[in-house]
GROMACS .gro file of C-alpha atoms in nm:
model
  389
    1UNK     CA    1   2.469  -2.479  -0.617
    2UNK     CA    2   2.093  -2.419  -0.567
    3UNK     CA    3   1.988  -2.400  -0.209
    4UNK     CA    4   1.636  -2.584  -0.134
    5UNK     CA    5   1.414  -2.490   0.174
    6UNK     CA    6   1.092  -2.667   0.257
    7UNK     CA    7   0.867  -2.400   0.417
    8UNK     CA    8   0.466  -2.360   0.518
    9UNK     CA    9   0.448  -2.031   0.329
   10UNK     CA   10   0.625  -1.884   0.016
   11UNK     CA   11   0.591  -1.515  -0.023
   12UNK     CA   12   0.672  -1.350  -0.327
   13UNK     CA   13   0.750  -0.944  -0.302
   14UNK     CA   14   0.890  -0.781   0.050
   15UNK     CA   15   0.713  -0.463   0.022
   16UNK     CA   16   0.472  -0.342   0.280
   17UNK     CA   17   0.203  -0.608   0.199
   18UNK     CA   18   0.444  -0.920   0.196
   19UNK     CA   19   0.583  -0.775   0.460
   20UNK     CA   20   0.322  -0.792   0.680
   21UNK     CA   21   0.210  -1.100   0.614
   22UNK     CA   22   0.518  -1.225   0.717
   23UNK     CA   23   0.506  -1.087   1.004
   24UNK     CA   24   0.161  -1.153   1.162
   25UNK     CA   25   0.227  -1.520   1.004
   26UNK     CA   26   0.552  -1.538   1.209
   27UNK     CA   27   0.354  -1.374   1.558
   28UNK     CA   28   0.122  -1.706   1.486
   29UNK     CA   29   0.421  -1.926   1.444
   30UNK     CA   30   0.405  -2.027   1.130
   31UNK     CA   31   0.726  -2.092   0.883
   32UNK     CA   32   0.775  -1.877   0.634
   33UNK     CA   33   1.038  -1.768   0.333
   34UNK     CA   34   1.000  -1.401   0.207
   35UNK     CA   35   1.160  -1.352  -0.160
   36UNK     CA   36   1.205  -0.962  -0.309
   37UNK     CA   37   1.386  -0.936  -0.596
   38UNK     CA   38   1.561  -0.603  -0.460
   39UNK     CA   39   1.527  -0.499  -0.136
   40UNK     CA   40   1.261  -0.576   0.109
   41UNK     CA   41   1.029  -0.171   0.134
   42UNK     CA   42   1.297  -0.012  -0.171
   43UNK     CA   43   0.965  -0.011  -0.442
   44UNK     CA   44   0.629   0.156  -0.463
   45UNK     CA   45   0.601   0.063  -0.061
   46UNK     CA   46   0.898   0.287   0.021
   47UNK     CA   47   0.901   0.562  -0.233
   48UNK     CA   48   0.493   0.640  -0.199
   49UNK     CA   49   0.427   0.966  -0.121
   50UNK     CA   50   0.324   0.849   0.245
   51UNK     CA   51  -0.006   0.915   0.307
   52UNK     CA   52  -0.190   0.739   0.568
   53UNK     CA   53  -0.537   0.840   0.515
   54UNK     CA   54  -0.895   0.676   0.535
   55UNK     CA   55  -1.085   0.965   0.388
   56UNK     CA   56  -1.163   0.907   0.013
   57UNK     CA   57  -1.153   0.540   0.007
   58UNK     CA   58  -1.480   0.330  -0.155
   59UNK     CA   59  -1.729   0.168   0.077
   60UNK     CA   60  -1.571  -0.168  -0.002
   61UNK     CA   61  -1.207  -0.068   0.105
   62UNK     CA   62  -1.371   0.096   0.488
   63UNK     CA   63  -1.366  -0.200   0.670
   64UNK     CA   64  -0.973  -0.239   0.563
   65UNK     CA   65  -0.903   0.057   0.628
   66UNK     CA   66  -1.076   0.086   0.940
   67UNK     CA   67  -0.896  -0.213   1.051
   68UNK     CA   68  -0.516  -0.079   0.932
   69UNK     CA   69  -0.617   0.248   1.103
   70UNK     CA   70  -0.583   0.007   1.423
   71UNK     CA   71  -0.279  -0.208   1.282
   72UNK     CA   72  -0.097   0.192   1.212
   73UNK     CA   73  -0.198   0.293   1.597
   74UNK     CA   74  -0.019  -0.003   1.693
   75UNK     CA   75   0.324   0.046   1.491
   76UNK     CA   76   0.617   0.086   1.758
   77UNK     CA   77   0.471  -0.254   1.900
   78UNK     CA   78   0.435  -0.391   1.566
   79UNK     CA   79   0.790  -0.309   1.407
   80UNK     CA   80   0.977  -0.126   1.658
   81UNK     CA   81   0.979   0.231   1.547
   82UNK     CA   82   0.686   0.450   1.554
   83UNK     CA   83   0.813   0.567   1.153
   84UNK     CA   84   0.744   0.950   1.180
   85UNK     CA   85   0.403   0.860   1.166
   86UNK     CA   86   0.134   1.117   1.267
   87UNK     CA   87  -0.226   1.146   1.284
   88UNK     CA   88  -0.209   1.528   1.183
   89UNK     CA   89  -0.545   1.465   1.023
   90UNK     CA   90  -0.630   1.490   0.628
   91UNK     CA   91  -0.771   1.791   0.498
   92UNK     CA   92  -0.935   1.709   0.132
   93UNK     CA   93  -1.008   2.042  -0.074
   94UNK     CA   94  -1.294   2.131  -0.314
   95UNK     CA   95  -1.221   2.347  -0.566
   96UNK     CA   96  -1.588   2.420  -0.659
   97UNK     CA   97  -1.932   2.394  -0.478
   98UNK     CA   98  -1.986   2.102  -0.688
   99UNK     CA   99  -1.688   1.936  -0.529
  100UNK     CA  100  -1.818   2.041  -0.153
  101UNK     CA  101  -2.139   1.870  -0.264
  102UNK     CA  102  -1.926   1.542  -0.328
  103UNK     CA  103  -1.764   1.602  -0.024
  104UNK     CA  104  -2.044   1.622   0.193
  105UNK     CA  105  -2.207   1.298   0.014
  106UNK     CA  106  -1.949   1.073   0.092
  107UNK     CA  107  -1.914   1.212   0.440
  108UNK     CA  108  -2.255   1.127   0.471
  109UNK     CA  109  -2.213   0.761   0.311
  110UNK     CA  110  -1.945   0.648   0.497
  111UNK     CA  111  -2.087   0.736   0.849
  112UNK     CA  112  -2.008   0.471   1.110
  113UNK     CA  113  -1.681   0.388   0.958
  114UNK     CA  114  -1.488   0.609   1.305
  115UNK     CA  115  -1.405   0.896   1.038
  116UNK     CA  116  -1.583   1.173   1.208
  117UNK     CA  117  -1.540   1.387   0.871
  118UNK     CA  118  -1.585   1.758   0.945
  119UNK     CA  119  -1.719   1.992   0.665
  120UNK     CA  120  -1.550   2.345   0.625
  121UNK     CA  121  -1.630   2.619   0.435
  122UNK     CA  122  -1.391   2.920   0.300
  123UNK     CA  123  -1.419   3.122   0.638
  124UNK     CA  124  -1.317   2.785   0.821
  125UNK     CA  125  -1.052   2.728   0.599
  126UNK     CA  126  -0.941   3.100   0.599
  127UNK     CA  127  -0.969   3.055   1.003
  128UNK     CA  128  -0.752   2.728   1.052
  129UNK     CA  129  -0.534   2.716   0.771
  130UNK     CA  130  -0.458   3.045   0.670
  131UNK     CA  131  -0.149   2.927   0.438
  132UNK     CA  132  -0.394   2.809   0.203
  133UNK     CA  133  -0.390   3.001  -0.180
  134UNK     CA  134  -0.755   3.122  -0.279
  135UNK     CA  135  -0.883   2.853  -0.524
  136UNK     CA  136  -1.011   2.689  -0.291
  137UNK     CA  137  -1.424   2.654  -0.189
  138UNK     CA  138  -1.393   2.432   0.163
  139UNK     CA  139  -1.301   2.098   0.256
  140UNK     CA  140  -1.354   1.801   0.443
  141UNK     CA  141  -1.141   1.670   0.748
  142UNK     CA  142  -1.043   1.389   0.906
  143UNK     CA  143  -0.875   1.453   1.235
  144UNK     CA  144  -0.722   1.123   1.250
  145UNK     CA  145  -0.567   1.008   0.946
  146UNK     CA  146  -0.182   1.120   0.897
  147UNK     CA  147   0.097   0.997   0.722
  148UNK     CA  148   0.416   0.810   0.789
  149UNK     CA  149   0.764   0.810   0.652
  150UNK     CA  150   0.748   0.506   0.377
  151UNK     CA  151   1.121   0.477   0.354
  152UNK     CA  152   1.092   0.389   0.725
  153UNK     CA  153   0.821   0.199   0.802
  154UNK     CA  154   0.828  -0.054   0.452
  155UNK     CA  155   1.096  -0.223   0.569
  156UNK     CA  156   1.042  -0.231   0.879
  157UNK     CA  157   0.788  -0.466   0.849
  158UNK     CA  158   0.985  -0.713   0.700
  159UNK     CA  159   1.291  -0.676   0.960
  160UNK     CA  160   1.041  -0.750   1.241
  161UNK     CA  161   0.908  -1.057   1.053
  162UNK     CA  162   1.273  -1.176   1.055
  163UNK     CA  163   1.313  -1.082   1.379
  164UNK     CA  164   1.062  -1.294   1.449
  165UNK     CA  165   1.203  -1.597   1.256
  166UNK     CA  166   1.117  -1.517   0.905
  167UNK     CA  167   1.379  -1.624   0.615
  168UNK     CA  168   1.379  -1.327   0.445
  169UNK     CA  169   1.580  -1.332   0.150
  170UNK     CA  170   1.661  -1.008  -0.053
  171UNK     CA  171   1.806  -0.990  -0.428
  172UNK     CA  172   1.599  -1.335  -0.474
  173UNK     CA  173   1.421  -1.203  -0.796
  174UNK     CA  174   1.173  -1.504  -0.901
  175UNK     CA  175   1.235  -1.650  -1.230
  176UNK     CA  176   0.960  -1.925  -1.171
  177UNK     CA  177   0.670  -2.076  -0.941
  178UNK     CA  178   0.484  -2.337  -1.030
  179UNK     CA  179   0.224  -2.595  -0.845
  180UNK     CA  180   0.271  -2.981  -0.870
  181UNK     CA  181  -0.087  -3.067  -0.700
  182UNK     CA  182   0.076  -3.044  -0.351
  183UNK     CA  183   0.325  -2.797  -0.303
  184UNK     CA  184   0.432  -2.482  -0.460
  185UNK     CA  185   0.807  -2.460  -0.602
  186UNK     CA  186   0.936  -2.133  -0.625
  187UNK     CA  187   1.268  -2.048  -0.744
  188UNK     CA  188   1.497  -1.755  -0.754
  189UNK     CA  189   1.857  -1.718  -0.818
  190UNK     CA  190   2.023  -2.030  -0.641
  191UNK     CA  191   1.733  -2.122  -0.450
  192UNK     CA  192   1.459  -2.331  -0.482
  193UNK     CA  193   1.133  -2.322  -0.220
  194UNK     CA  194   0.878  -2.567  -0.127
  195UNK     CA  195   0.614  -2.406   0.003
  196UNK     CA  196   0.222  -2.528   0.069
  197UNK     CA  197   0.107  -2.191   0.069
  198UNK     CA  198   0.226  -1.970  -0.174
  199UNK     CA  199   0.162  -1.544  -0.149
  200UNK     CA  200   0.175  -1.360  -0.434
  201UNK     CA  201   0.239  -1.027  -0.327
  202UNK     CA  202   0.480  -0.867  -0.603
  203UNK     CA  203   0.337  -0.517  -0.640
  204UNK     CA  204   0.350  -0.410  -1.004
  205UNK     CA  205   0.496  -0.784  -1.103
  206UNK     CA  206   0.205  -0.977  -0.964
  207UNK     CA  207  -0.017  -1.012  -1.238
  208UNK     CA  208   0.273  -1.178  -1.405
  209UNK     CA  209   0.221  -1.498  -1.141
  210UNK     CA  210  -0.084  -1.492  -1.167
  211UNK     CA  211  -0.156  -1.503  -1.521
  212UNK     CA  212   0.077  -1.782  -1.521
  213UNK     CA  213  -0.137  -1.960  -1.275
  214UNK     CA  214  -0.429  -1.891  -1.513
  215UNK     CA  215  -0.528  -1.612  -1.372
  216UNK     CA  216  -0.500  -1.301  -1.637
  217UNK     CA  217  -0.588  -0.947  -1.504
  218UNK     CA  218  -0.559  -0.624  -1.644
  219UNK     CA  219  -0.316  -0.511  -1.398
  220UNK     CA  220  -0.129  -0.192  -1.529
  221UNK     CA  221   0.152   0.005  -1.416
  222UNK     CA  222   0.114   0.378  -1.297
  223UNK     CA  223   0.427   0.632  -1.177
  224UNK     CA  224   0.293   0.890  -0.912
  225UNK     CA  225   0.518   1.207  -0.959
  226UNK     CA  226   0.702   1.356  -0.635
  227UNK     CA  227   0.892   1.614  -0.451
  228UNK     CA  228   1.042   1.705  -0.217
  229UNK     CA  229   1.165   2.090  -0.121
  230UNK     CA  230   1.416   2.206   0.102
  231UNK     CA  231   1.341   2.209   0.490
  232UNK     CA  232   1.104   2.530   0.538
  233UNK     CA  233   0.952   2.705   0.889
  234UNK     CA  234   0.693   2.470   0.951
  235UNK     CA  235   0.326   2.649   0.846
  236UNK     CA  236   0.127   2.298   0.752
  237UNK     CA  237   0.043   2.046   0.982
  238UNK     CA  238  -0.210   1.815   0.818
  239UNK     CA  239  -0.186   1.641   0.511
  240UNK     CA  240  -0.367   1.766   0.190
  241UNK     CA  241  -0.521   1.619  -0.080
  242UNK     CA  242  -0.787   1.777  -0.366
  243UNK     CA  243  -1.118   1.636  -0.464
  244UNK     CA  244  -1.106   1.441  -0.815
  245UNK     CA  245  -0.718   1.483  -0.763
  246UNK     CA  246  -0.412   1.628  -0.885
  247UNK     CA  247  -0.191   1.713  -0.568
  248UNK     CA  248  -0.128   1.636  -0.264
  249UNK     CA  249   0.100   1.746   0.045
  250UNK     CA  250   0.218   1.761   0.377
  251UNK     CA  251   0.526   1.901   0.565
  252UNK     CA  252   0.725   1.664   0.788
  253UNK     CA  253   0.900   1.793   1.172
  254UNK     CA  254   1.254   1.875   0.978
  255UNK     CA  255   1.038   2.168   0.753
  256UNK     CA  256   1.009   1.952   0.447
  257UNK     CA  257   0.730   1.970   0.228
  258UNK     CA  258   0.660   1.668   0.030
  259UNK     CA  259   0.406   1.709  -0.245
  260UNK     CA  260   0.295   1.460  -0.514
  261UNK     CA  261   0.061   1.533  -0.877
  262UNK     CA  262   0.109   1.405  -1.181
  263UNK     CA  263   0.286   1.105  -1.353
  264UNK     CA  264   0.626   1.016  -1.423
  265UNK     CA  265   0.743   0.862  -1.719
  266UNK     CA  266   0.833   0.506  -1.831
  267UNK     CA  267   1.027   0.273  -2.146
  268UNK     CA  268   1.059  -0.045  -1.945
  269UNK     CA  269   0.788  -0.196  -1.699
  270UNK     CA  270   1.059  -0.224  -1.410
  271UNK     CA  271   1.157   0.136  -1.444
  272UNK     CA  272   1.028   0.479  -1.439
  273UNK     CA  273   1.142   0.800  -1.409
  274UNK     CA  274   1.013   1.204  -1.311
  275UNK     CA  275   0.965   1.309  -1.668
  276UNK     CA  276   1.002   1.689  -1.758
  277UNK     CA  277   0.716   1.764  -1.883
  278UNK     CA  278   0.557   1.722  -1.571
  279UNK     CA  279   0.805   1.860  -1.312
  280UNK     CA  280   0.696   2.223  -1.434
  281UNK     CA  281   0.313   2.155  -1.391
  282UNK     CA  282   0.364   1.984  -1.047
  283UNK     CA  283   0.551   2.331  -0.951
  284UNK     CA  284   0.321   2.534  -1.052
  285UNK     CA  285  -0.008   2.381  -0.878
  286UNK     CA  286   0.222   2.315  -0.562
  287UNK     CA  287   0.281   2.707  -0.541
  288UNK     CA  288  -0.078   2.775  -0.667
  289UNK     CA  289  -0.195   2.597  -0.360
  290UNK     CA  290   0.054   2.695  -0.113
  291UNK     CA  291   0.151   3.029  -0.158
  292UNK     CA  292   0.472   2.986   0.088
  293UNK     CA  293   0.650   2.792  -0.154
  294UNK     CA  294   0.687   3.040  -0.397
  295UNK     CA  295   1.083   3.080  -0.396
  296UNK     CA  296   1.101   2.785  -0.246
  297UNK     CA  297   1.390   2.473  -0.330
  298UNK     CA  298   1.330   2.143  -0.504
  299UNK     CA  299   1.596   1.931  -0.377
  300UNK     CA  300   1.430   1.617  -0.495
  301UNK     CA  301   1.187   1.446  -0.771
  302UNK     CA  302   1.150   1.089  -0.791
  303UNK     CA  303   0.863   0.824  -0.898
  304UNK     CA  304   0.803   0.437  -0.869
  305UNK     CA  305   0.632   0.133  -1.053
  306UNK     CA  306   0.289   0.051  -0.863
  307UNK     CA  307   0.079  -0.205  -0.975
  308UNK     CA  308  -0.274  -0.053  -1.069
  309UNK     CA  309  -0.653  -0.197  -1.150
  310UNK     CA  310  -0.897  -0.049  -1.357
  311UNK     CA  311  -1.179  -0.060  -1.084
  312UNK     CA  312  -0.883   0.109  -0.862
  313UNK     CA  313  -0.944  -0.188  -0.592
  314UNK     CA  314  -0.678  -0.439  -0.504
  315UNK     CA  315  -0.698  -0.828  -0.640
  316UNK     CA  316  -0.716  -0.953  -0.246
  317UNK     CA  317  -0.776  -1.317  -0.190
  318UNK     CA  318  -0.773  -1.710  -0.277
  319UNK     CA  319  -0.742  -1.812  -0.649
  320UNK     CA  320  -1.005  -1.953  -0.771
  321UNK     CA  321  -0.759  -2.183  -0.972
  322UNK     CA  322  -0.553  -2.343  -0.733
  323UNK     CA  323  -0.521  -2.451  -0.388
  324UNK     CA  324  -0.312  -2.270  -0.135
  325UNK     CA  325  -0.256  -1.977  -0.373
  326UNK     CA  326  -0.384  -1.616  -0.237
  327UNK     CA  327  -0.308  -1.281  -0.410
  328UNK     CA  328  -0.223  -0.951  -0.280
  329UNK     CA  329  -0.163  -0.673  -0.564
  330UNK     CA  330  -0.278  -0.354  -0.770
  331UNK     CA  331  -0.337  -0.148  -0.452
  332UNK     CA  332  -0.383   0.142  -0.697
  333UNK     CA  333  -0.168   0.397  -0.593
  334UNK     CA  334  -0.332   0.432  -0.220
  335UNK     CA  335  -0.197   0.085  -0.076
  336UNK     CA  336   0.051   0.252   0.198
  337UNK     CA  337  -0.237   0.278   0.437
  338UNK     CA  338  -0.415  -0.027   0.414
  339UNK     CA  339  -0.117  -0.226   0.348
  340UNK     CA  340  -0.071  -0.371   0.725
  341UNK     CA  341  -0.457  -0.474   0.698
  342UNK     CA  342  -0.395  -0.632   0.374
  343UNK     CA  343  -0.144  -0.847   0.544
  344UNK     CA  344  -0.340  -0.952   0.812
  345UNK     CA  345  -0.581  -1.066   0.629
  346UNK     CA  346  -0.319  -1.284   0.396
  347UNK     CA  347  -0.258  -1.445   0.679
  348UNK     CA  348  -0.601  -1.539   0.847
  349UNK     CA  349  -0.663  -1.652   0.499
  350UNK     CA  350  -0.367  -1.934   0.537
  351UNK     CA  351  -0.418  -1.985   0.934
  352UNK     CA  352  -0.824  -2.021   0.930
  353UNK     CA  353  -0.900  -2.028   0.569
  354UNK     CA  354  -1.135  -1.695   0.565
  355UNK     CA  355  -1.079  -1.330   0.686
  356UNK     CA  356  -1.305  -1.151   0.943
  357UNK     CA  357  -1.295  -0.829   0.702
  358UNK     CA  358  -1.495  -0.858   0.395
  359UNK     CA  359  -1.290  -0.899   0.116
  360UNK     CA  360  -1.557  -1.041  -0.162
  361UNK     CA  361  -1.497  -0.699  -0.374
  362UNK     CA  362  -1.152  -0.755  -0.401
  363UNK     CA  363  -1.193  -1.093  -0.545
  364UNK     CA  364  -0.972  -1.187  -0.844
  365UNK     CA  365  -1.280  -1.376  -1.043
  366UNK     CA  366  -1.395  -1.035  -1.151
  367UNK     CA  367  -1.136  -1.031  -1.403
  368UNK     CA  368  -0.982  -1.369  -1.468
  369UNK     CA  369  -1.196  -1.651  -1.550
  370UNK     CA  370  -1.450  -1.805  -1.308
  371UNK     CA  371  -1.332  -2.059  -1.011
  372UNK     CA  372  -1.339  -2.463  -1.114
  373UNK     CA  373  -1.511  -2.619  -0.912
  374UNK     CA  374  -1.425  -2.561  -0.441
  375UNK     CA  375  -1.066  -2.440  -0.385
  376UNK     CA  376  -0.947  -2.730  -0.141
  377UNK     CA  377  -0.711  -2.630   0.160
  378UNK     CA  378  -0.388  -2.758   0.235
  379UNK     CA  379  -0.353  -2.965   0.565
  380UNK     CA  380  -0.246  -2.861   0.880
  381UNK     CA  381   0.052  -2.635   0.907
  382UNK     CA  382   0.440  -2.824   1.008
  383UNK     CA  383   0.713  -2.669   1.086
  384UNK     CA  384   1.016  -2.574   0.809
  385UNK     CA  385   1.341  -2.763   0.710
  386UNK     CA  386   1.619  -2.646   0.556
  387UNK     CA  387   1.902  -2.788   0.316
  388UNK     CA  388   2.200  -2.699   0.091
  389UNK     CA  389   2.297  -3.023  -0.168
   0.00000   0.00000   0.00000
C-alpha cells in the first residue's frame, strides 16, 4: 500500500541542512515532509569532524557564515541541547613564513566580517600553547569559532523540526521526484508526496536530482579521514587547523582528542571506508604536531560520503529550470558550520522568494546550463493533508 501526503514543502535528505530548513520552515508555520533515506544527522552531517569555524572561509561564504555564527549562538533555543558546542576559538598554523604571509592577507581581507583574527608569531605560540611540536612558524586566531559534537547536534535539528510539526520520515530512501507543471511528486518506499516546493538537500546524492531535473553538476564525492584517541589530561583547548591543510584537531571535556587529515577510501558511491594506507600518515602528522600523543590510543577511525564542488562552494539556490525547486548540496567538506545558515536561507527562499544573505556565488547556473526564461513562484502557501488508500 503506498501512503500519499499532500504537503507545501518536500525535502529530500535529513542531514544538518534539510534539517534546518525544516525547522525554521515549521517556526513560520509552514507544512512540511522531511525524507532521509537512513537516518535523519547519521551521514557526512553527523560523522564530520565537527568544526565550527569561520576562519578560512572565501569572501563569498562570510556573510553565511557570519549569519550561522548567530544561528550556532542560539542552539539550546534552537534544538534543545546546547551539543557540546564551544567557542574555544580556532587557531590556524603556518608552517612557513610564506604561510604567515597568507595568513595575515586574508586576515586583512576579511575585516568587518566580526572575526577579530589575531596574528601570532613562534614566541606567542610558544607562550599560549606550549603543547605545540616545533614545525610550526605562527598562526592566526579566532577567539570565537569552536566546534560542536556532530553526532549531537545533526539530528537534533531534525527532532526539533518534528517537534514542531514536521513529518519527518526516516528509511524513506527516494527512488523518484519528478514535476508535472504544478506540483512536485516525490516517492520513496510506500509513499508518495505532493509537494509545491520541493528541497533538494541530499548531501553527496543531490546532484543525482538535480541532473535529473536538467541540472548536471560536477558534484564529486570526497571521504575526510578521522580519529579519535583515548580520553587524555586535557592540554588543548582550541581547535586546530594548518594553512593549505592536512590536519586538524581539538580535544573535547571527556580528554578526547579528535583529529582529522587525509582521505578514506571508496568502491561504491554510498560507501567509504578509513583505508590503511592512510591511517599510518594521519598518525604520524597527529604526533608530529602534538607531541603529547606520542604513546597515545586510537580507539577509533572512521570516514563519510560528502558531496564536494570543484570551486569548493555549495550549489545554494532556485533552479533555473523549474519552478519551486531550490538546491542545497556540495558543502565541500566545511558545511557543519554554515549548515543552520544554509537552512535559513532555504527557507526565506520558499516563504519570500529571495534571501537577505547573498547567495549569487552559490548559484547552480555556473555549472549546469543557463536559466529558460523567469523562474515563476508557486502561489500562496495552504496547509497539508494527509491520506492512506
Amino acid at each position: 500500500m503506498t501512503q500519499r501526503i499532500d504537503t507545501e514543502v518536500a525535502i529530500i535528505g535529513g542531514g544538518i541542512v534539510g534539517g534546518s530548513a525544516a525547522l525554521f520552515l515549521r517556526r513560520a508555520g509552514v507544512p512540511v515532509v522531511l525524507l532521509e533515506a537512513a537516518l535523519c544527522g547519521a551521514r557526512a552531517s553527523g560523522v564530520n569532524y565537527g568544526g565550527v569555524r569561520r576562519q578560512g572561509r572565501g569572501l563569498e561564504q562570510m556573510p553565511l557564515a557570519r549569519r550561522a555564527h548567530e544561528l550556532w549562538g542560539q542552539l539550546p533555543s534552537l534544538i534543545g541541547i546546547d551539543g557540546e558546542y564551544v567557542r574555544s576559538g580556532h587557531l590556524k598554523l603556518a608552517a612557513s613564513d610564506a604561510d604567515m604571509v597568507l595568513l595575515d592577507t586574508y586576515r586583512q581581507r576579511t575585516r568587518g566580517y566580526g572575526m577579530h583574527l589575531q596574528m601570532l608569531d613562534r614566541r606567542d605560540l610558544a607562550r599560549r600553547f606550549g603543547w605545540l611540536g616545533q614545525d610550526v612558524a605562527g598562526g592566526s586566531f579566532c577567539p570565537e569559532d569552536g566546534h560542536a559534537n556532530p553526532r549531537l547536534v545533526a539530528p537534533a535539528f531534525a527532532r526539533a523540526a518534528a517537534a514542531l510539526g514536521a513529518d519527518v520520515r526516516e528509511g524513506a530512501r527516494v527512488t523518484q521526484a519528478d514535476h508535472d507543471g504544478t506540483h512536485f511528486i516525490v516517492r520513496a518506499d510506500g509513499l508518495e508526496v505532493r509537494a509545491r516546493f520541493l528541497l533538494n538537500c541530499a548531501g553527496a546524492w543531490a546532484g543525482r536530482f538535480a541532473e535529473h531535473f536538467g541540472e548536471a553538476v560536477p558534484e564529486t564525492s570526497i571521504h575526510p579521514l578521522m580519529m579519535v584517541t583515548e580520553p587524555l589530561p586535557v592540554f588543548m583547548d582550541v581547535s586546530l587547523g594548518i594553512q593549505g591543510g592536512g590536519i586538524y584537531a581539538r580535544q573535547v571535556a571527556r580528554g578526547n582528542c579528535v583529529i582529522g587529515g587525509g582521505r578514506g577510501v571508496s568502491t561504491d558511491p554510498d560507501y567509504a571506508r578509513p583505508g590503511r594506507a592512510g591511517l599510518g600518515t594521519l598518525m604520524a602528522n597527529a604526533t608530529r604536531l602534538l607531541p603529547v600523543l606520542r604513546g597515545a590510543q586510537v580507539i577509533r577511525f572512521w570516514t563519510g560520503v560528502e558531496g564536494n564542488m570543484p570551486d569548493h562552494n555549495p550549489v545554494l539556490g532556485p533552479s533555473a529550470r523549474v519552478p519551486g525547486l531550490f538546491h542545497a548540496f556540495g558543502l565541500s567538506g566545511a558545511g557543519f558550520q554554515i549548515g543552520p545558515a544554509v537552512g535559513e536561507v532555504l527557507s526565506d527562499l520558499v516563504l519570500h522568494g529571495q534571501s537577505p544573505i547573498p547567495i549569487d556565488a552559490f548559484c547552480i547556473e555556473r555549472y549546469a546550463a543557463a536559466a529558460h526564461g523567469a523562474v515563476a513562484r508557486p502561489e500562496r502557501i495552504r496547509e497539508q493533508t494527509q491520506e492512506s488508500p
